[in-house]
Amino acid sequence: MADFRSEDTDGGYKKTFVAITIVHLFLLGGLLVASRFQSKRSDDTVVWMNPGSFGGDSAPAESQSGSVQEPEALQPEESGPENGQQPQPEANQEEKAPPPTPPPVPPTPVPFPLTSEIPISTPSPTPWPTPIATARPTVEPTAEPKSKPTPPRPTPRPTPKATPKPTP
């Protein structure tokens, strides 16, 4: 079988192959540059939500009371060295400023059943159509004619014909 590509003196197949390869590499490079360019643009700040903030005051009350006391306890210690005074003993600090107690958490209100002003109506099922009474003819039994038994007919068999012998 002849190889037609070797007969191509112009090199059209090779030129087409190289051109398609260059176009694909150019597109892949552009895609790579575009993906790197977009990853540098992410200046958005991410805000993490506390999952307990959506559920009401039942669970986050403990975390709020703990977080409120910690910053207040740290403030007197930080302000003491800045003013040039010596830090007071812990017993004096407790006597002067008792730690603030968090406000009591109001009890969760009991949900009451909501009653709607719009009455809920349930549609009645569609009744089946009443069947139309059709007059059916009464079947009268008729005497069936009895057939006489006939003997089975013999099936004709084809008789073989003699084939003529070829003459030498």
Short mmCIF file of C-alpha atoms in Angstrom, two decimals:
data_model
loop_
_atom_site.label_atom_id
_atom_site.label_comp_id
_atom_site.label_asym_id
_atom_site.label_seq_id
_atom_site.Cartn_x
_atom_site.Cartn_y
_atom_site.Cartn_z
CA MET A 1 0.00 0.00 0.00
CA ALA A 2 1.37 3.37 -0.91
CA ASP A 3 2.10 5.97 1.75
CA PHE A 4 0.52 9.17 0.45
CA ARG A 5 2.08 11.38 3.11
CA SER A 6 5.55 10.74 1.77
CA GLU A 7 4.43 11.95 -1.63
CA ASP A 8 3.38 15.32 -0.19
CA THR A 9 6.21 17.60 -1.27
CA ASP A 10 4.69 20.66 0.36
CA GLY A 11 4.59 19.13 3.89
CA GLY A 12 0.96 20.11 4.41
CA TYR A 13 0.24 17.40 6.97
CA LYS A 14 3.22 18.32 9.11
CA LYS A 15 2.44 22.03 8.89
CA THR A 16 -1.17 21.44 9.94
CA PHE A 17 -0.07 19.24 12.84
CA VAL A 18 2.42 21.84 14.07
CA ALA A 19 -0.12 24.67 13.73
CA ILE A 20 -2.74 22.79 15.76
CA THR A 21 -0.14 21.95 18.42
CA ILE A 22 0.91 25.60 18.71
CA VAL A 23 -2.71 26.76 19.04
CA HIS A 24 -3.39 24.21 21.79
CA LEU A 25 -0.26 25.15 23.73
CA PHE A 26 -1.15 28.83 23.42
CA LEU A 27 -4.67 28.20 24.79
CA LEU A 28 -3.33 26.09 27.67
CA GLY A 29 -0.83 28.83 28.55
CA GLY A 30 -3.59 31.43 28.53
CA LEU A 31 -5.69 29.27 30.80
CA LEU A 32 -2.78 28.87 33.21
CA VAL A 33 -2.12 32.62 33.30
CA ALA A 34 -5.82 33.38 33.84
CA SER A 35 -6.07 30.92 36.73
CA ARG A 36 -2.97 32.35 38.44
CA PHE A 37 -4.22 35.91 37.93
CA GLN A 38 -7.57 35.18 39.59
CA SER A 39 -5.99 33.50 42.62
CA LYS A 40 -4.09 36.72 43.46
CA ARG A 41 -7.28 38.80 43.46
CA SER A 42 -8.81 37.17 46.54
CA ASP A 43 -8.78 40.20 48.87
CA ASP A 44 -12.17 39.30 50.31
CA THR A 45 -12.29 39.02 54.06
CA VAL A 46 -13.79 35.85 55.39
CA VAL A 47 -16.14 36.23 58.33
CA TRP A 48 -16.61 33.09 60.37
CA MET A 49 -20.07 32.80 61.87
CA ASN A 50 -20.65 31.27 65.27
CA PRO A 51 -23.00 28.32 64.68
CA GLY A 52 -24.67 28.98 68.02
CA SER A 53 -25.73 32.48 67.02
CA PHE A 54 -28.56 31.13 64.92
CA GLY A 55 -30.11 28.93 67.60
CA GLY A 56 -31.13 31.49 70.23
CA ASP A 57 -29.72 32.15 73.71
CA SER A 58 -29.65 28.60 75.05
CA ALA A 59 -26.13 27.42 74.12
CA PRO A 60 -24.11 30.61 73.57
CA ALA A 61 -24.91 32.04 77.03
CA GLU A 62 -21.99 30.16 78.56
CA SER A 63 -19.55 31.18 75.86
CA GLN A 64 -20.65 34.83 76.07
CA SER A 65 -20.22 35.00 79.84
CA GLY A 66 -16.74 33.48 79.64
CA SER A 67 -15.63 35.79 76.86
CA VAL A 68 -16.95 38.88 78.70
CA GLN A 69 -15.01 38.18 81.90
CA GLU A 70 -11.66 37.44 80.29
CA PRO A 71 -11.08 40.82 78.55
CA GLU A 72 -12.11 42.78 81.65
CA ALA A 73 -9.72 40.80 83.82
CA LEU A 74 -6.84 41.56 81.43
CA GLN A 75 -7.44 45.33 81.23
CA PRO A 76 -6.35 46.26 84.81
CA GLU A 77 -3.14 44.28 84.45
CA GLU A 78 -2.23 46.01 81.20
CA SER A 79 -3.02 49.51 82.44
CA GLY A 80 -1.00 49.10 85.66
CA PRO A 81 2.50 48.96 84.16
CA GLU A 82 1.69 51.77 81.72
CA ASN A 83 0.90 54.22 84.53
CA GLY A 84 4.13 53.35 86.33
CA GLN A 85 2.32 51.96 89.37
CA GLN A 86 3.09 48.64 90.89
CA PRO A 87 0.45 45.99 90.33
CA GLN A 88 -1.76 45.55 93.36
CA PRO A 89 -2.18 42.15 94.95
CA GLU A 90 -4.98 40.02 93.59
CA ALA A 91 -6.89 40.12 96.89
CA ASN A 92 -7.22 43.92 96.74
CA GLN A 93 -8.44 43.82 93.16
CA GLU A 94 -11.14 41.34 94.03
CA GLU A 95 -12.33 43.41 96.99
CA LYS A 96 -12.49 46.64 95.03
CA ALA A 97 -14.05 45.39 91.82
CA PRO A 98 -16.06 42.21 92.03
CA PRO A 99 -16.32 40.49 88.65
CA PRO A 100 -19.51 41.53 86.90
CA THR A 101 -22.08 38.82 86.72
CA PRO A 102 -23.70 38.25 83.40
CA PRO A 103 -27.36 39.21 83.22
CA PRO A 104 -29.67 36.27 83.80
CA VAL A 105 -30.73 34.57 80.64
CA PRO A 106 -34.47 34.94 80.10
CA PRO A 107 -36.22 31.59 79.83
CA THR A 108 -37.05 30.43 76.38
CA PRO A 109 -40.68 31.31 75.60
CA VAL A 110 -42.97 28.37 75.11
CA PRO A 111 -44.05 28.20 71.49
CA PHE A 112 -47.76 28.42 71.04
CA PRO A 113 -49.62 26.84 68.15
CA LEU A 114 -50.24 29.26 65.35
CA THR A 115 -53.78 29.55 64.17
CA SER A 116 -54.36 30.91 60.74
CA GLU A 117 -57.24 33.17 59.84
CA ILE A 118 -57.53 31.43 56.50
CA PRO A 119 -59.57 28.26 56.85
CA ILE A 120 -58.02 25.18 55.37
CA SER A 121 -60.53 23.59 53.11
CA THR A 122 -60.06 20.06 51.96
CA PRO A 123 -61.56 19.41 48.57
CA SER A 124 -64.14 16.70 48.39
CA PRO A 125 -63.21 13.82 46.12
CA THR A 126 -64.70 13.87 42.69
CA PRO A 127 -67.56 11.38 42.51
CA TRP A 128 -67.32 8.61 39.98
CA PRO A 129 -69.58 9.14 36.99
CA THR A 130 -72.79 7.22 37.28
CA PRO A 131 -72.87 4.38 34.80
CA ILE A 132 -75.45 4.75 32.08
CA ALA A 133 -77.82 1.84 32.08
CA THR A 134 -77.70 0.17 28.71
CA ALA A 135 -80.18 -2.41 27.70
CA ARG A 136 -78.39 -5.68 27.30
CA PRO A 137 -80.06 -8.20 25.09
CA THR A 138 -80.97 -11.36 26.80
CA VAL A 139 -79.17 -14.34 25.45
CA GLU A 140 -81.52 -17.10 24.53
CA PRO A 141 -79.96 -20.50 24.37
CA THR A 142 -80.33 -21.97 20.92
CA ALA A 143 -79.95 -25.55 19.99
CA GLU A 144 -76.50 -26.10 18.64
CA PRO A 145 -76.40 -28.27 15.55
CA LYS A 146 -74.42 -31.36 16.23
CA SER A 147 -71.88 -32.18 13.62
CA LYS A 148 -71.53 -35.66 12.30
CA PRO A 149 -68.16 -37.19 12.87
CA THR A 150 -66.25 -37.55 9.63
CA PRO A 151 -63.24 -39.76 9.23
CA PRO A 152 -59.98 -37.89 8.77
CA ARG A 153 -58.89 -37.44 5.21
CA PRO A 154 -55.60 -38.95 4.19
CA THR A 155 -53.00 -36.38 3.28
CA PRO A 156 -51.70 -36.81 -0.25
CA ARG A 157 -48.01 -37.59 -0.41
CA PRO A 158 -46.02 -36.50 -3.39
CA THR A 159 -44.77 -39.40 -5.43
CA PRO A 160 -41.17 -39.21 -6.50
CA LYS A 161 -40.63 -38.91 -10.19
CA ALA A 162 -37.96 -40.86 -11.93
CA THR A 163 -35.06 -38.70 -12.97
CA PRO A 164 -33.84 -39.27 -16.48
CA LYS A 165 -30.37 -40.65 -16.72
CA PRO A 166 -27.92 -38.62 -18.69
CA THR A 167 -26.85 -40.17 -21.92
CA PRO A 168 -23.15 -40.52 -22.53
#
